[in-house]
Short mmCIF file of C-alpha atoms in Angstrom, two decimals:
data_model
loop_
_atom_site.label_atom_id
_atom_site.label_comp_id
_atom_site.label_asym_id
_atom_site.label_seq_id
_atom_site.Cartn_x
_atom_site.Cartn_y
_atom_site.Cartn_z
CA VAL A 1 7.28 -32.75 -86.19
CA VAL A 2 5.08 -34.19 -89.07
CA PHE A 3 2.21 -36.64 -88.41
CA SER A 4 0.82 -38.35 -91.33
CA ASN A 5 -0.99 -41.56 -92.32
CA LEU A 6 -2.66 -43.13 -95.34
CA HIS A 7 -6.12 -42.13 -94.61
CA SER A 8 -5.87 -38.52 -93.68
CA PRO A 9 -4.07 -35.49 -95.19
CA PRO A 10 -0.68 -34.73 -93.72
CA ILE A 11 -0.63 -32.60 -90.50
CA ASP A 12 1.01 -29.27 -90.75
CA GLN A 13 4.49 -29.00 -89.23
CA LEU A 14 4.31 -27.40 -85.72
CA THR A 15 7.03 -24.81 -84.89
CA ALA A 16 7.51 -22.29 -82.17
CA ARG A 17 5.80 -19.76 -84.40
CA SER A 18 2.73 -21.85 -85.04
CA SER A 19 -0.61 -20.40 -84.21
CA PRO A 20 -2.96 -21.80 -81.72
CA LEU A 21 -5.42 -22.57 -84.41
CA GLN A 22 -2.74 -24.76 -86.21
CA ILE A 23 -1.76 -26.44 -83.00
CA PHE A 24 -5.48 -27.16 -82.22
CA ARG A 25 -6.02 -28.66 -85.76
CA SER A 26 -2.95 -30.88 -85.49
CA VAL A 27 -3.90 -32.26 -82.11
CA ASP A 28 -7.47 -32.85 -83.29
CA ARG A 29 -6.33 -34.76 -86.33
CA LEU A 30 -3.96 -36.69 -84.11
CA ILE A 31 -6.72 -37.74 -81.75
CA ASN A 32 -9.10 -38.84 -84.63
CA MET A 33 -6.46 -40.79 -86.43
CA GLY A 34 -6.90 -43.95 -84.47
CA ARG A 35 -10.68 -43.90 -84.26
CA GLY A 36 -12.77 -46.27 -86.17
CA LYS A 37 -16.16 -45.63 -87.82
CA ILE A 38 -18.92 -45.18 -85.09
CA GLU A 39 -22.39 -46.48 -85.73
CA ILE A 40 -24.94 -43.57 -85.52
CA LYS A 41 -27.82 -44.77 -83.29
CA ARG A 42 -29.38 -43.84 -80.06
CA ILE A 43 -27.16 -44.63 -77.04
CA GLU A 44 -29.26 -46.76 -74.51
CA ASN A 45 -27.09 -45.95 -71.54
CA LYS A 46 -28.25 -42.83 -69.90
CA THR A 47 -24.96 -41.85 -68.48
CA SER A 48 -22.96 -42.56 -71.66
CA ARG A 49 -25.73 -40.63 -73.59
CA GLN A 50 -25.33 -37.60 -71.41
CA VAL A 51 -21.53 -37.62 -71.48
CA THR A 52 -21.51 -38.01 -75.26
CA PHE A 53 -24.05 -35.20 -75.53
CA CYS A 54 -21.82 -32.92 -73.53
CA LYS A 55 -18.71 -33.67 -75.68
CA ARG A 56 -20.59 -33.39 -79.02
CA ARG A 57 -22.21 -30.14 -77.90
CA ASN A 58 -18.94 -28.53 -77.01
CA GLY A 59 -17.47 -29.69 -80.30
CA LEU A 60 -20.40 -28.37 -82.24
CA LEU A 61 -20.11 -25.03 -80.49
CA LYS A 62 -16.35 -24.90 -81.14
CA LYS A 63 -16.95 -25.72 -84.85
CA ALA A 64 -19.51 -23.03 -85.05
CA TYR A 65 -17.14 -20.48 -83.51
CA GLU A 66 -14.32 -21.39 -85.85
CA LEU A 67 -16.56 -21.22 -88.95
CA ALA A 68 -17.70 -17.73 -87.91
CA ILE A 69 -14.10 -16.58 -87.43
CA LEU A 70 -12.57 -18.12 -90.41
CA CYS A 71 -15.38 -17.38 -93.01
CA ASP A 72 -16.87 -14.22 -91.38
CA ALA A 73 -20.33 -15.87 -91.54
CA GLU A 74 -23.25 -14.98 -89.36
CA ILE A 75 -24.03 -18.15 -87.47
CA ALA A 76 -26.74 -18.96 -84.88
CA LEU A 77 -26.80 -22.20 -83.18
CA ILE A 78 -29.59 -23.58 -80.87
CA VAL A 79 -29.40 -26.86 -79.00
CA PHE A 80 -32.04 -28.42 -76.69
CA SER A 81 -30.90 -31.25 -74.48
CA SER A 82 -33.24 -34.33 -73.66
CA ARG A 83 -34.15 -32.59 -70.45
CA GLY A 84 -35.15 -29.50 -72.20
CA ARG A 85 -32.05 -27.45 -71.40
CA LEU A 86 -31.15 -24.61 -73.92
CA TYR A 87 -27.82 -24.09 -75.36
CA GLU A 88 -27.30 -21.42 -78.03
CA PHE A 89 -24.37 -19.61 -79.89
CA SER A 90 -24.35 -16.50 -81.94
CA ASN A 91 -21.53 -14.41 -83.28
CA VAL A 92 -23.72 -11.39 -83.64
CA ASN A 93 -25.67 -9.39 -80.99
CA SER A 94 -28.15 -12.19 -80.32
CA THR A 95 -29.65 -15.39 -81.81
CA ARG A 96 -32.92 -13.53 -82.16
CA SER A 97 -31.57 -11.13 -84.71
CA THR A 98 -30.27 -14.04 -86.85
CA ILE A 99 -33.75 -15.70 -86.72
CA GLU A 100 -35.48 -12.46 -87.72
CA ARG A 101 -33.10 -12.27 -90.68
CA TYR A 102 -33.92 -15.93 -91.53
CA LYS A 103 -37.66 -15.12 -91.43
CA LYS A 104 -37.29 -12.22 -93.82
CA ALA A 105 -35.12 -14.21 -96.15
CA SER A 106 -37.60 -17.11 -96.16
CA ALA A 107 -40.53 -14.66 -96.64
CA SER A 108 -38.92 -13.25 -99.70
CA THR A 109 -38.76 -16.70 -101.31
CA SER A 110 -42.31 -17.87 -100.11
CA GLY A 111 -43.47 -17.74 -103.87
CA SER A 112 -41.03 -20.58 -104.77
CA ALA A 113 -41.94 -24.19 -104.23
CA PRO A 114 -41.18 -25.55 -100.76
CA VAL A 115 -37.91 -27.37 -100.28
CA ILE A 116 -38.14 -30.66 -98.38
CA ASP A 117 -35.08 -31.22 -96.15
CA VAL A 118 -34.40 -34.87 -96.19
CA ASN A 119 -32.29 -34.75 -93.04
CA SER A 120 -35.07 -32.99 -91.11
CA HIS A 121 -37.48 -35.49 -92.23
CA GLN A 122 -35.25 -38.36 -91.11
CA TYR A 123 -34.69 -36.63 -87.84
CA PHE A 124 -38.37 -36.18 -87.09
CA GLN A 125 -38.92 -39.78 -87.84
CA GLN A 126 -36.13 -40.83 -85.43
CA GLU A 127 -37.72 -38.54 -82.86
CA ALA A 128 -41.19 -39.99 -83.33
CA ALA A 129 -39.75 -43.48 -82.94
CA LYS A 130 -37.92 -42.56 -79.70
CA MET A 131 -41.27 -41.20 -78.38
CA ARG A 132 -43.14 -44.34 -79.31
CA HIS A 133 -40.48 -46.44 -77.66
CA GLN A 134 -40.79 -44.25 -74.43
CA ILE A 135 -44.56 -44.44 -74.36
CA GLN A 136 -44.40 -48.25 -74.63
CA THR A 137 -41.79 -48.46 -71.83
CA LEU A 138 -43.99 -46.40 -69.58
CA GLN A 139 -47.06 -48.40 -70.42
CA ASN A 140 -45.29 -51.65 -69.63
CA ALA A 141 -44.00 -50.28 -66.34
CA ASN A 142 -47.53 -49.26 -65.33
CA ARG A 143 -48.83 -52.78 -66.14
CA HIS A 144 -46.03 -54.24 -64.08
CA LEU A 145 -47.06 -52.03 -61.18
CA ILE A 146 -50.52 -53.50 -61.22
CA GLY A 147 -49.43 -57.08 -61.64
CA GLU A 148 -50.03 -57.29 -65.45
CA SER A 149 -47.59 -58.52 -68.15
CA ILE A 150 -45.27 -60.16 -65.73
CA GLY A 151 -45.24 -63.49 -67.38
CA ASN A 152 -42.02 -62.89 -69.36
CA MET A 153 -40.11 -61.30 -66.29
CA THR A 154 -37.29 -63.00 -64.69
CA ALA A 155 -36.87 -63.65 -60.92
CA LYS A 156 -34.52 -60.78 -60.58
CA GLU A 157 -36.75 -58.45 -62.48
CA LEU A 158 -39.65 -59.59 -60.25
CA LYS A 159 -37.56 -59.17 -57.07
CA SER A 160 -36.68 -55.59 -58.19
CA LEU A 161 -40.34 -54.89 -58.89
CA GLU A 162 -41.29 -56.21 -55.57
CA ASN A 163 -38.82 -54.03 -53.71
CA ARG A 164 -40.07 -50.97 -55.69
CA LEU A 165 -43.61 -51.71 -54.78
CA GLU A 166 -42.69 -52.13 -50.97
CA LYS A 167 -40.81 -48.95 -50.98
CA GLY A 168 -43.90 -47.18 -52.76
CA ILE A 169 -46.20 -48.71 -50.20
CA SER A 170 -44.11 -47.66 -47.32
CA ARG A 171 -43.89 -44.14 -48.55
CA ILE A 172 -47.66 -44.05 -49.11
CA ARG A 173 -48.31 -45.34 -45.57
CA SER A 174 -45.92 -42.84 -44.00
CA LYS A 175 -47.62 -39.97 -45.82
CA LYS A 176 -51.03 -41.31 -44.79
CA HIS A 177 -50.07 -41.44 -41.11
CA GLU A 178 -48.54 -37.95 -41.43
CA LEU A 179 -51.82 -36.62 -42.70
CA LEU A 180 -53.85 -38.55 -40.02
CA PHE A 181 -51.75 -37.12 -37.16
CA SER A 182 -52.13 -33.70 -38.60
CA GLU A 183 -55.82 -34.16 -38.87
CA ILE A 184 -56.01 -35.40 -35.30
CA GLU A 185 -53.79 -32.53 -33.97
CA TYR A 186 -56.22 -30.16 -35.66
CA MET A 187 -59.27 -31.61 -34.38
CA GLN A 188 -57.73 -31.60 -30.72
CA LYS A 189 -56.98 -27.98 -31.22
CA ARG A 190 -60.46 -27.32 -32.44
CA GLU A 191 -61.94 -29.23 -29.43
CA ALA A 192 -60.04 -27.12 -26.97
CA ASP A 193 -61.18 -23.85 -28.66
CA LEU A 194 -64.74 -25.09 -28.60
CA GLN A 195 -64.48 -25.94 -24.86
CA ASN A 196 -63.04 -22.56 -24.17
CA GLU A 197 -65.73 -20.88 -26.11
CA ASN A 198 -68.44 -22.93 -24.36
CA MET A 199 -67.01 -21.91 -20.93
CA PHE A 200 -67.03 -18.29 -21.91
CA LEU A 201 -70.61 -18.48 -23.07
CA ARG A 202 -71.64 -20.31 -19.85
CA ALA A 203 -69.96 -17.43 -17.77
CA LYS A 204 -71.83 -14.83 -19.82
CA VAL A 205 -75.23 -16.58 -19.35
CA ALA A 206 -74.53 -16.99 -15.53
CA GLU A 207 -73.64 -13.25 -15.32
CA ALA A 208 -76.87 -12.33 -17.13
CA GLU A 209 -79.02 -14.47 -14.99
CA ARG A 210 -77.26 -13.04 -11.83
CA ALA A 211 -78.02 -9.48 -13.02
CA GLU A 212 -81.58 -10.34 -13.90
CA HIS A 213 -82.10 -11.87 -10.37
CA ASP A 214 -80.55 -8.82 -8.71
CA ASP A 215 -82.89 -6.51 -10.68
CA GLN A 216 -85.97 -8.50 -9.73
CA GLN A 217 -84.97 -8.70 -6.05
CA ALA A 218 -84.52 -4.86 -6.10
CA ALA A 219 -87.96 -4.51 -7.65
CA GLU A 220 -89.59 -6.72 -4.95
CA ASP A 221 -87.77 -4.74 -2.28
CA ASP A 222 -89.14 -1.50 -3.66
CA GLU A 223 -92.79 -2.96 -3.72
CA MET A 224 -92.51 -4.05 -0.04
CA ALA A 225 -91.05 -0.70 1.32
CA PRO A 226 -93.71 1.53 3.27
CA ALA A 227 -95.05 4.67 1.52
CA PRO A 228 -93.85 8.10 2.81
CA ALA A 229 -96.20 10.28 5.17
CA VAL A 230 -98.53 12.79 3.32
CA GLY A 231 -97.27 15.86 5.13
CA GLY A 232 -93.83 15.61 4.06
CA GLY A 233 -92.74 14.01 7.25
CA SER A 234 -92.15 10.42 7.80
CA SER A 235 -94.07 8.25 10.40
CA SER A 236 -91.94 6.87 13.09
CA GLY A 237 -91.98 3.26 14.32
CA THR A 238 -93.80 4.16 17.62
CA GLU A 239 -96.59 6.00 15.56
CA LEU A 240 -97.14 2.95 13.41
CA GLU A 241 -97.33 0.77 16.46
CA ALA A 242 -99.87 3.11 18.24
CA LEU A 243 -102.41 2.63 15.44
CA PRO A 244 -105.25 0.30 16.33
CA ALA A 245 -105.26 -3.28 15.12
CA THR A 246 -108.51 -2.40 13.22
CA PHE A 247 -107.01 0.56 11.58
CA ASP A 248 -108.53 1.25 8.19
CA THR A 249 -107.04 3.66 5.93
CA ARG A 250 -110.38 4.38 4.16
CA GLU A 251 -111.57 6.14 7.30
CA TYR A 252 -108.79 8.57 7.25
CA TYR A 253 -108.27 8.98 3.63
CA GLN A 254 -110.97 10.23 1.44
CA PRO A 255 -110.50 10.95 -2.33
CA ALA A 256 -110.86 14.62 -3.31
CA PRO A 257 -114.22 15.37 -5.01
CA PRO A 258 -114.17 16.10 -8.63
CA VAL A 259 -113.92 19.51 -9.99
CA SER A 260 -117.50 19.55 -11.30
CA MET A 261 -118.91 18.72 -7.82
CA LEU A 262 -116.87 21.73 -6.29
CA ALA A 263 -118.19 23.86 -8.96
CA ALA A 264 -121.76 22.86 -8.23
CA ALA A 265 -121.43 23.23 -4.53
CA ALA A 266 -119.92 26.79 -5.02
CA ALA A 267 -122.86 27.77 -7.14
CA ALA A 268 -125.43 26.54 -4.73
CA ALA A 269 -123.66 28.49 -1.89
CA ALA A 270 -123.63 31.63 -3.88
CA ALA A 271 -127.41 31.21 -4.68
CA GLN A 272 -128.22 30.65 -1.00
CA TYR A 273 -126.28 33.72 -0.01
CA SER A 274 -128.01 35.80 -2.62
CA SER A 275 -131.41 34.60 -1.36
CA ASP A 276 -130.72 35.32 2.21
CA HIS A 277 -129.54 38.73 1.54
CA HIS A 278 -132.64 39.54 -0.48
CA GLN A 279 -134.89 38.35 2.35
CA THR A 280 -133.15 40.54 4.80
CA ALA A 281 -133.57 43.58 2.63
CA LEU A 282 -137.38 42.76 2.25
CA HIS A 283 -137.72 42.43 6.05
CA LEU A 284 -136.09 45.85 6.62
CA GLY A 285 -138.83 47.49 4.55
CA TYR A 286 -141.48 46.87 7.10
CA PHE A 287 -139.51 48.44 10.00
CA LYS A 288 -140.57 51.97 10.94
CA VAL A 289 -138.95 54.43 13.24
CA ASP A 290 -140.77 55.25 16.52
CA SER A 291 -139.58 58.75 17.14
CA GLY A 292 -141.13 58.85 20.50
CA LYS A 293 -139.30 55.56 21.62
CA GLY A 294 -136.17 56.19 19.54
CA GLY A 295 -136.21 52.80 17.96
CA LEU A 296 -137.53 50.69 15.16
CA LEU A 297 -140.86 49.02 15.09
#
């Protein structure tokens, strides 16, 4: 089977011995035969843009794989989606090794004049334009949310904006009520804890006051209790009742004299004894024996 047209080279004849690569090329050419020229510009529809990105990305990875196989070239491919997701391809150990090789190669030619890539310059210009467009869109959306720059909006756009604002206000109120309920629940729990702590402290204070009152009562009872008898025995109730009404303890209890007074009294008694003994001896000196009478004179 041969496929050919006026604008593309003839397609190889497919047979039972055709390789998968030949079949793939023939099918790819057949698919691209009826396509017209596509204008290269940013796709505004987000869904279409994502679908196109997936298709083109797969095609780019496939082309890189084919080029690496057919030409035995070292290829590293890095792709970042609009959402920041990374896609990479390398026919060697890793993409990093290819990047390191590129750095070494570019460092060896650093003495030469820098080469400006026109395609890269155009790419960055397009990216800058897209970023400016996104910033302008976000600024307009913010103005619409606060009621500014709505003079050129249609009734349908105003209705859509109103619905968005109502939904946003509803979510804000729901979140506010949730926070308020949570705060109230916390305060109620805190109040219960404080009440329990207050009751515990009151019980502690009452217990301390009761213990202090008991100690004071015991001290008063000890002060009012009668003193024990001096001889080691205890006075009975009948002995206390037998005492006269005008009983005065001062008449029965005299304090012991000081030690100095006792010493002075003992010295005086010793001196008196010594004087009496001396006088007796003197008197004995005047006695004489009467031998006739057999006695003392």
